[in-house]
Short mmCIF file of C-alpha atoms in Angstrom, two decimals:
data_model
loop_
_atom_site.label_atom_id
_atom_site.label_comp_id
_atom_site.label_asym_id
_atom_site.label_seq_id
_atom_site.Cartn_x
_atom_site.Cartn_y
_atom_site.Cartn_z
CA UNK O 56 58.38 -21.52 95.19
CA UNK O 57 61.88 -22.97 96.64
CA UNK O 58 62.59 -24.97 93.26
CA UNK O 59 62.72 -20.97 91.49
CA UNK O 60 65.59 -19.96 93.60
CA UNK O 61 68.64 -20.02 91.67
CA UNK O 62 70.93 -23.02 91.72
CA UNK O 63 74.48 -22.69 91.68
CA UNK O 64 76.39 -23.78 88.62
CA UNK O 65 78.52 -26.29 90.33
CA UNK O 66 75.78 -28.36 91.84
CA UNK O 67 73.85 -30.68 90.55
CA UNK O 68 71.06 -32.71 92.49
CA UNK O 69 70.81 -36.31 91.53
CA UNK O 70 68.05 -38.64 92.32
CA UNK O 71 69.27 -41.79 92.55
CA UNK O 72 66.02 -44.45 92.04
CA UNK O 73 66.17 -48.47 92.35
CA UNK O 74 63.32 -51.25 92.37
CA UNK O 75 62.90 -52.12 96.10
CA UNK O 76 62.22 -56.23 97.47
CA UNK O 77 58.87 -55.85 96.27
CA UNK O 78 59.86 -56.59 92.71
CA UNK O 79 57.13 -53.72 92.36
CA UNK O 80 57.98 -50.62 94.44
CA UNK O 81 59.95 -47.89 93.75
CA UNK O 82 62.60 -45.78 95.80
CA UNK O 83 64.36 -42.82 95.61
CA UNK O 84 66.88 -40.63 96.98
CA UNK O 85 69.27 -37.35 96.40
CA UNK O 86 72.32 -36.55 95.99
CA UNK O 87 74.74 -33.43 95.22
CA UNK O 88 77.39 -33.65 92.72
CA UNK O 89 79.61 -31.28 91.60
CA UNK O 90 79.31 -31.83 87.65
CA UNK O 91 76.90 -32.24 84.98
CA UNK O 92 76.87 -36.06 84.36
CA UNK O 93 76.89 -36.93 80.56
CA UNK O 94 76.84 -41.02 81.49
CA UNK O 95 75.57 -43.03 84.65
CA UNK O 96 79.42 -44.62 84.61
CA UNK O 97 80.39 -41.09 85.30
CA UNK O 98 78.65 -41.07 89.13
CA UNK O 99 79.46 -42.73 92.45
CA UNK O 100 78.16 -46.17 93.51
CA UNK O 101 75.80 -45.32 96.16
CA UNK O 102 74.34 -47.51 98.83
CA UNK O 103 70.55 -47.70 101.19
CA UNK O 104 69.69 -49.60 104.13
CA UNK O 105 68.19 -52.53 102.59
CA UNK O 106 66.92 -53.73 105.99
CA UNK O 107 63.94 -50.99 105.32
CA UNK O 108 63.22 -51.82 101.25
CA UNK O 109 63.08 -55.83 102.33
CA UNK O 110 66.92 -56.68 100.65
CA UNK O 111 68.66 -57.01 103.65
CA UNK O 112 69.35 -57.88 107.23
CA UNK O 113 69.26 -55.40 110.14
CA UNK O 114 72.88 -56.87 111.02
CA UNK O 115 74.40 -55.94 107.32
CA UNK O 116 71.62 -53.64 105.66
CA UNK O 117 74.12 -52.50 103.02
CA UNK O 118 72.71 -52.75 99.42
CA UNK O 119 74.96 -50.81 96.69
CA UNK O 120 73.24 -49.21 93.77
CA UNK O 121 75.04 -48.87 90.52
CA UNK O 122 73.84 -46.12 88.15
CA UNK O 123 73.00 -47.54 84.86
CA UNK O 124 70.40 -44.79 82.79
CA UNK O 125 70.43 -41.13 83.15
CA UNK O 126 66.91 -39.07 82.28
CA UNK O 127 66.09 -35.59 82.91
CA UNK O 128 64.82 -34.32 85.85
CA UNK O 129 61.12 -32.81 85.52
CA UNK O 130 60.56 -31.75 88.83
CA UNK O 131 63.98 -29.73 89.64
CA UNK O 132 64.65 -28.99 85.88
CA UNK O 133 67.92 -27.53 84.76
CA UNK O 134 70.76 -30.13 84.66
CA UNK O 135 69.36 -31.63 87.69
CA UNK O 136 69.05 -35.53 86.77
CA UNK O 137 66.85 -39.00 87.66
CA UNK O 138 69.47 -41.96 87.80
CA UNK O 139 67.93 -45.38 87.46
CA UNK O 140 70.54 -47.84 89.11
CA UNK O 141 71.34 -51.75 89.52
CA UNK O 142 71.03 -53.32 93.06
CA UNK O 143 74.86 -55.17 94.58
CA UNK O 144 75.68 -56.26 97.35
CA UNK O 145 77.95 -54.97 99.99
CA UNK O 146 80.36 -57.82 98.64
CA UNK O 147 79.69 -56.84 95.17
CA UNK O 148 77.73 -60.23 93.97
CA UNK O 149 74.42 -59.14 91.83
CA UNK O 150 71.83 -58.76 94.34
CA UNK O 151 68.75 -61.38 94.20
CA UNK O 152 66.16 -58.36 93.50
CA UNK O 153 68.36 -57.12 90.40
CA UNK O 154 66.49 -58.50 87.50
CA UNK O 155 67.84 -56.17 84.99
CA UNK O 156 71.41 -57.87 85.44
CA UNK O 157 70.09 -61.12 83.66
CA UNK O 158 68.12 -59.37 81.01
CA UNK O 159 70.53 -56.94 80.30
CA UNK O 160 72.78 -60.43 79.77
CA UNK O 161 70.02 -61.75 77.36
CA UNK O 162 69.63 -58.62 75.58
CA UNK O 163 73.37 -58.91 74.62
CA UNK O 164 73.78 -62.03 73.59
CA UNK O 165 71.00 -61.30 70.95
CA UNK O 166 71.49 -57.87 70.09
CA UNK O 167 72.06 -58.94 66.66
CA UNK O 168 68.74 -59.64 66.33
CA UNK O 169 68.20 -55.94 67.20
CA UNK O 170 65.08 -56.75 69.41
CA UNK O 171 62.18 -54.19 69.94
CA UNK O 172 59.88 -54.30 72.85
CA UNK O 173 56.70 -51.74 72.83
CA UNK O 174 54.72 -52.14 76.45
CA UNK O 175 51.19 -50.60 76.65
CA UNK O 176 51.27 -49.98 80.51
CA UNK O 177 47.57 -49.85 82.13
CA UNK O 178 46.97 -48.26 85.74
CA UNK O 179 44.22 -47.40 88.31
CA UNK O 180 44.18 -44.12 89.92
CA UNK O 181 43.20 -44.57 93.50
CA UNK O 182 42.67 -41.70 96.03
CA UNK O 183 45.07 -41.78 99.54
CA UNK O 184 42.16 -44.64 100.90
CA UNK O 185 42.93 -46.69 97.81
CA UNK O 186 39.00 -46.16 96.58
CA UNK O 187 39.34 -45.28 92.59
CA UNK O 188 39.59 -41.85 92.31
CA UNK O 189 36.63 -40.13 91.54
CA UNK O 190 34.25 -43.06 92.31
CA UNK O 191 31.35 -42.45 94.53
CA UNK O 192 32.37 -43.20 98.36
CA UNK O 193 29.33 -45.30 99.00
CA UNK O 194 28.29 -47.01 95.49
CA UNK O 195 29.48 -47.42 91.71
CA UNK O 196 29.65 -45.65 89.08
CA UNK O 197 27.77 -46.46 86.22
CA UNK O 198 28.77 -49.48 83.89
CA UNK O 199 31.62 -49.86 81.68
CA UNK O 200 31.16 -48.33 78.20
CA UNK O 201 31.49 -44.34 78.39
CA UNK O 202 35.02 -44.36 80.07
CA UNK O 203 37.26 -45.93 77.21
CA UNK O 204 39.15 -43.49 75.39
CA UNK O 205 36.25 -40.77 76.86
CA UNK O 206 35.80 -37.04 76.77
CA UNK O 207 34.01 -35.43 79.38
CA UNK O 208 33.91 -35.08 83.42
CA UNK O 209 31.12 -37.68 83.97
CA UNK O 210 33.37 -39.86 81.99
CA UNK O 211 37.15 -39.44 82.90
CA UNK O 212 38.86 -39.27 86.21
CA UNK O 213 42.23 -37.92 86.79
CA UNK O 214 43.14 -36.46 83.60
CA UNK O 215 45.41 -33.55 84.92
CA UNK O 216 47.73 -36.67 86.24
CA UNK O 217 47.89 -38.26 82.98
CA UNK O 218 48.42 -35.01 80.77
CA UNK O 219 51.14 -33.64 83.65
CA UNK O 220 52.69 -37.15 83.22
CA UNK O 221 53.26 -37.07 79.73
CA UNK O 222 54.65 -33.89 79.57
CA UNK O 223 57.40 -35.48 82.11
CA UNK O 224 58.34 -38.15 79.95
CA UNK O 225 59.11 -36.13 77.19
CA UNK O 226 61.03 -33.75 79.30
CA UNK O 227 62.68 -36.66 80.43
CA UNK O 228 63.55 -37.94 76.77
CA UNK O 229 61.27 -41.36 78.43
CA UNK O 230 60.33 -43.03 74.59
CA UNK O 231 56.81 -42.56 75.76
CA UNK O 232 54.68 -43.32 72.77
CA UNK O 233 51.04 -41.96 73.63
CA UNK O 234 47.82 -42.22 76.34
CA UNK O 235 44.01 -43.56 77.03
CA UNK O 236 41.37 -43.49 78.99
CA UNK O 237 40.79 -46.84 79.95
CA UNK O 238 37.97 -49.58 80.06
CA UNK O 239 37.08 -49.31 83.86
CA UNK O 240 36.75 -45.37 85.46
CA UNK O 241 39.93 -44.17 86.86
CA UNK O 242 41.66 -46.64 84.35
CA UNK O 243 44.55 -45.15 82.10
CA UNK O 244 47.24 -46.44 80.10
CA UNK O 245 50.18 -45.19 78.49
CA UNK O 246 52.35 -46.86 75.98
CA UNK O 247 56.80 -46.82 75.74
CA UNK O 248 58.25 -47.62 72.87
CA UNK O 249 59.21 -48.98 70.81
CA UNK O 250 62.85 -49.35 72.22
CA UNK O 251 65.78 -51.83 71.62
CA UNK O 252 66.92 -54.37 73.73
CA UNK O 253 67.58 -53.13 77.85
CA UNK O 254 66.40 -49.73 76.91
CA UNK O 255 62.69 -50.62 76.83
CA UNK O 256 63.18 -51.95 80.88
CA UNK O 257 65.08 -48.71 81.48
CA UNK O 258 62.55 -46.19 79.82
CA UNK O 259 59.25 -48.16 81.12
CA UNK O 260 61.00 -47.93 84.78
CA UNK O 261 61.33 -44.59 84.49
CA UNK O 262 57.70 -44.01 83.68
CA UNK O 263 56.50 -45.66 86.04
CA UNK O 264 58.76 -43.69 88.51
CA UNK O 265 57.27 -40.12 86.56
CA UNK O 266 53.70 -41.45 87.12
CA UNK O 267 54.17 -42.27 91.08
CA UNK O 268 55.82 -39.03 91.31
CA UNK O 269 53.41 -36.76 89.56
CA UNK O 270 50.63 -38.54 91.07
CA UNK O 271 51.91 -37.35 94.65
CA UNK O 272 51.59 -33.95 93.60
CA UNK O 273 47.97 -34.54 93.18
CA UNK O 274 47.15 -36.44 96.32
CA UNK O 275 46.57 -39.25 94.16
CA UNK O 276 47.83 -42.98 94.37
CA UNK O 277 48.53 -45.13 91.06
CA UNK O 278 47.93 -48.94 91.46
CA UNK O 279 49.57 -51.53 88.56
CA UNK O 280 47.14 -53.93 90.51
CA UNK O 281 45.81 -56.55 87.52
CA UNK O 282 42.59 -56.26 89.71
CA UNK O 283 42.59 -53.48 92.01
CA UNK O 284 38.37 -53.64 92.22
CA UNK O 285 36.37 -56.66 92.47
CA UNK O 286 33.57 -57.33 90.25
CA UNK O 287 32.75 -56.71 86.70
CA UNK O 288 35.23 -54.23 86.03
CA UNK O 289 38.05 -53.76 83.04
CA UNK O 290 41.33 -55.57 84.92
CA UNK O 291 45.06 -53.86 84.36
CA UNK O 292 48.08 -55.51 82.19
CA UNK O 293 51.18 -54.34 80.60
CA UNK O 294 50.70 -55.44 77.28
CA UNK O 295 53.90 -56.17 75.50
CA UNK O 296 54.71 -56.33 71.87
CA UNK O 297 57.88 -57.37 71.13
CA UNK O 298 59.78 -58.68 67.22
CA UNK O 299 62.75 -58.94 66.13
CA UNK O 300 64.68 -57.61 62.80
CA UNK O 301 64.12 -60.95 61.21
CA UNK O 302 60.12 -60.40 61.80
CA UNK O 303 60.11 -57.29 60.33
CA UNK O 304 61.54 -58.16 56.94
CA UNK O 305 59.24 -60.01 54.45
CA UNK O 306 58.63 -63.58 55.31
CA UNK O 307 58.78 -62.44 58.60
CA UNK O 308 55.41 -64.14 59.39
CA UNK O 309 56.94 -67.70 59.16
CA UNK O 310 59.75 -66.28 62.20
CA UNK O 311 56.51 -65.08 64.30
CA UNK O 312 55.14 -68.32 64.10
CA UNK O 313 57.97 -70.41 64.69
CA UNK O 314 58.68 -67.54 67.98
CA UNK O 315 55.47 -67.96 68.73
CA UNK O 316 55.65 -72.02 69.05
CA UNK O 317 58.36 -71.97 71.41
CA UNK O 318 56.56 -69.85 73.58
CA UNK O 319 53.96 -71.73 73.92
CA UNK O 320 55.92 -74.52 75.46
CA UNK O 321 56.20 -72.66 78.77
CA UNK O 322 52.96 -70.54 78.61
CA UNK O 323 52.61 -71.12 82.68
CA UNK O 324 55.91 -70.71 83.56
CA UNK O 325 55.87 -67.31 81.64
CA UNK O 326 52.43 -65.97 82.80
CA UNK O 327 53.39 -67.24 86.69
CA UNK O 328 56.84 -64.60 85.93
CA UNK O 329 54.47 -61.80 85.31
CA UNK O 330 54.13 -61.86 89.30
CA UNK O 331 57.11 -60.78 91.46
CA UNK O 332 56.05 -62.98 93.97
CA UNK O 333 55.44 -65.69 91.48
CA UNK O 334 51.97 -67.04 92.77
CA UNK O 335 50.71 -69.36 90.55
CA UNK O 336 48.11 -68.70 87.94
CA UNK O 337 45.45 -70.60 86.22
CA UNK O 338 45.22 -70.78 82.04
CA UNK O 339 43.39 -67.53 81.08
CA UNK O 340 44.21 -65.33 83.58
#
């Protein structure tokens, strides 16, 4: 294997990884350096051709990313490193796809509050024609009710992705907090947290980035699709739990209520954000 040749001690590959126009997709490329970073402030701004991710013109495809977390690197190992970054532009405004700018903004202005997020991410693993994996090719399988939380090859698809993407995360020092079979064959989830304030956007990210890229050494796809099948079948969320210190100290029921109120008030607005392409959704959904 190429990855067991030795690597020299100067040299450090660096896989610099940004959200694409999608608001969904992922990207990712290399870099050398010739040091073992210890903080994303301590590597170069980079920059892609945004005119191929959908963030840019063909005339001035420049997008600049800004490193902002630093994980482990799984798949090269040693003090090789995965670099989640911010997306600028060539003039050095905020780009429009760079969401974490704003939250990290939010997150700051209430960090007294010392706010926790935990996200139970679901997922459907799909094979290279987008089929679930290990559905039959012409038909169903049978009806929901085995598969949740199942043992047992006539009742779980795919587990070898799931286990080798666990084991990333903790290499990667990802707060990942557990995994399930899910509701609908194929269906898995895994849970992050809990983590404080921009942390829990950086570490679910990055999971999501380990899961795409262990999944490709499989042959497998992974879907966040709420409803990657039609029909009768279990649909996908990322269910988030979320409180603040305030909730967690006694009386801290009267602060979930009052939290809870508030929300309320733009229920719509808040389920329509869920999408990055903000189509509109019905109550219930």
């Amino acid at each position: 294997c190429y990855l067991a040749l030795p690597q020299p001690a100067d040299k450090v590959q660096c896989m610099y990884i940004w959200i694409d126009g999608s608001g969904e997709n992922l990207r990712a490329k290399s870099r050398t350096v010739h040091f073992t970073p210890k903080s994303p402030k301590e590597l170069p701004i980079w920059n892609f051709d945004g005119s191929s991710t959908g963030q840019a013109e063909g005339h001035n495809s420049d997008v600049m990313i800004h490193p902002v977390a630093l994980f482990k690197d799984p798949f090269r190992g040693g003090n090789n490193r995965l670099v989640l970054c911010e997306n600028y532009s060539h003039d050095g405004t905020v780009h429009r796809t760079n969401k974490r700018h704003s939250c990290n903004e939010v997150m700051q202005k209430v960090k007294d509050q010392h706010p926790w997020f935990g996200i139970e991410q679901e997922y459907t693993l799909q094979d290279t024609d987008l089929h679930p994996f290990g559905w039959p090719k012409n038909g169903f399988p049978g009806p929901q009710g085995p598969y949740y939380t199942g043992v047992g090859a006539n009742k779980v698809y795919g587990r070898d992705v799931v286990e080798a993407h666990y084991r990333a995360c903790l290499y990667s020092e990802v707060k990942i907090a557990g995994e399930n079979a899910e509701v609908m064959p194929a269906q898995w989830e895994f849970q992050v947290g809990p983590c404080e304030g921009i942390d829990m956007g950086d570490h679910l990210w990055l999971a999501r980035f380990l899961l795409h890229r262990v999944a490709e050494d499989f042959g497998i796809v992974v879907s966040f699709d709420p409803k990657p099948m039609p029909g009768d079948w279990n649909g996908a969320g990322a269910h988030t739990n979320y409180s603040t210190e305030a909730m967690r100290q006694p009386g801290g029921m009267k602060v979930m209520i009052e939290a809870i109120e508030k929300l309320g008030k733009r229920h719509a607005s808040h389920i329509r954000a869920y999408d990055p392409h903000g189509a509109p959704t019905t109550s219930g959904d």
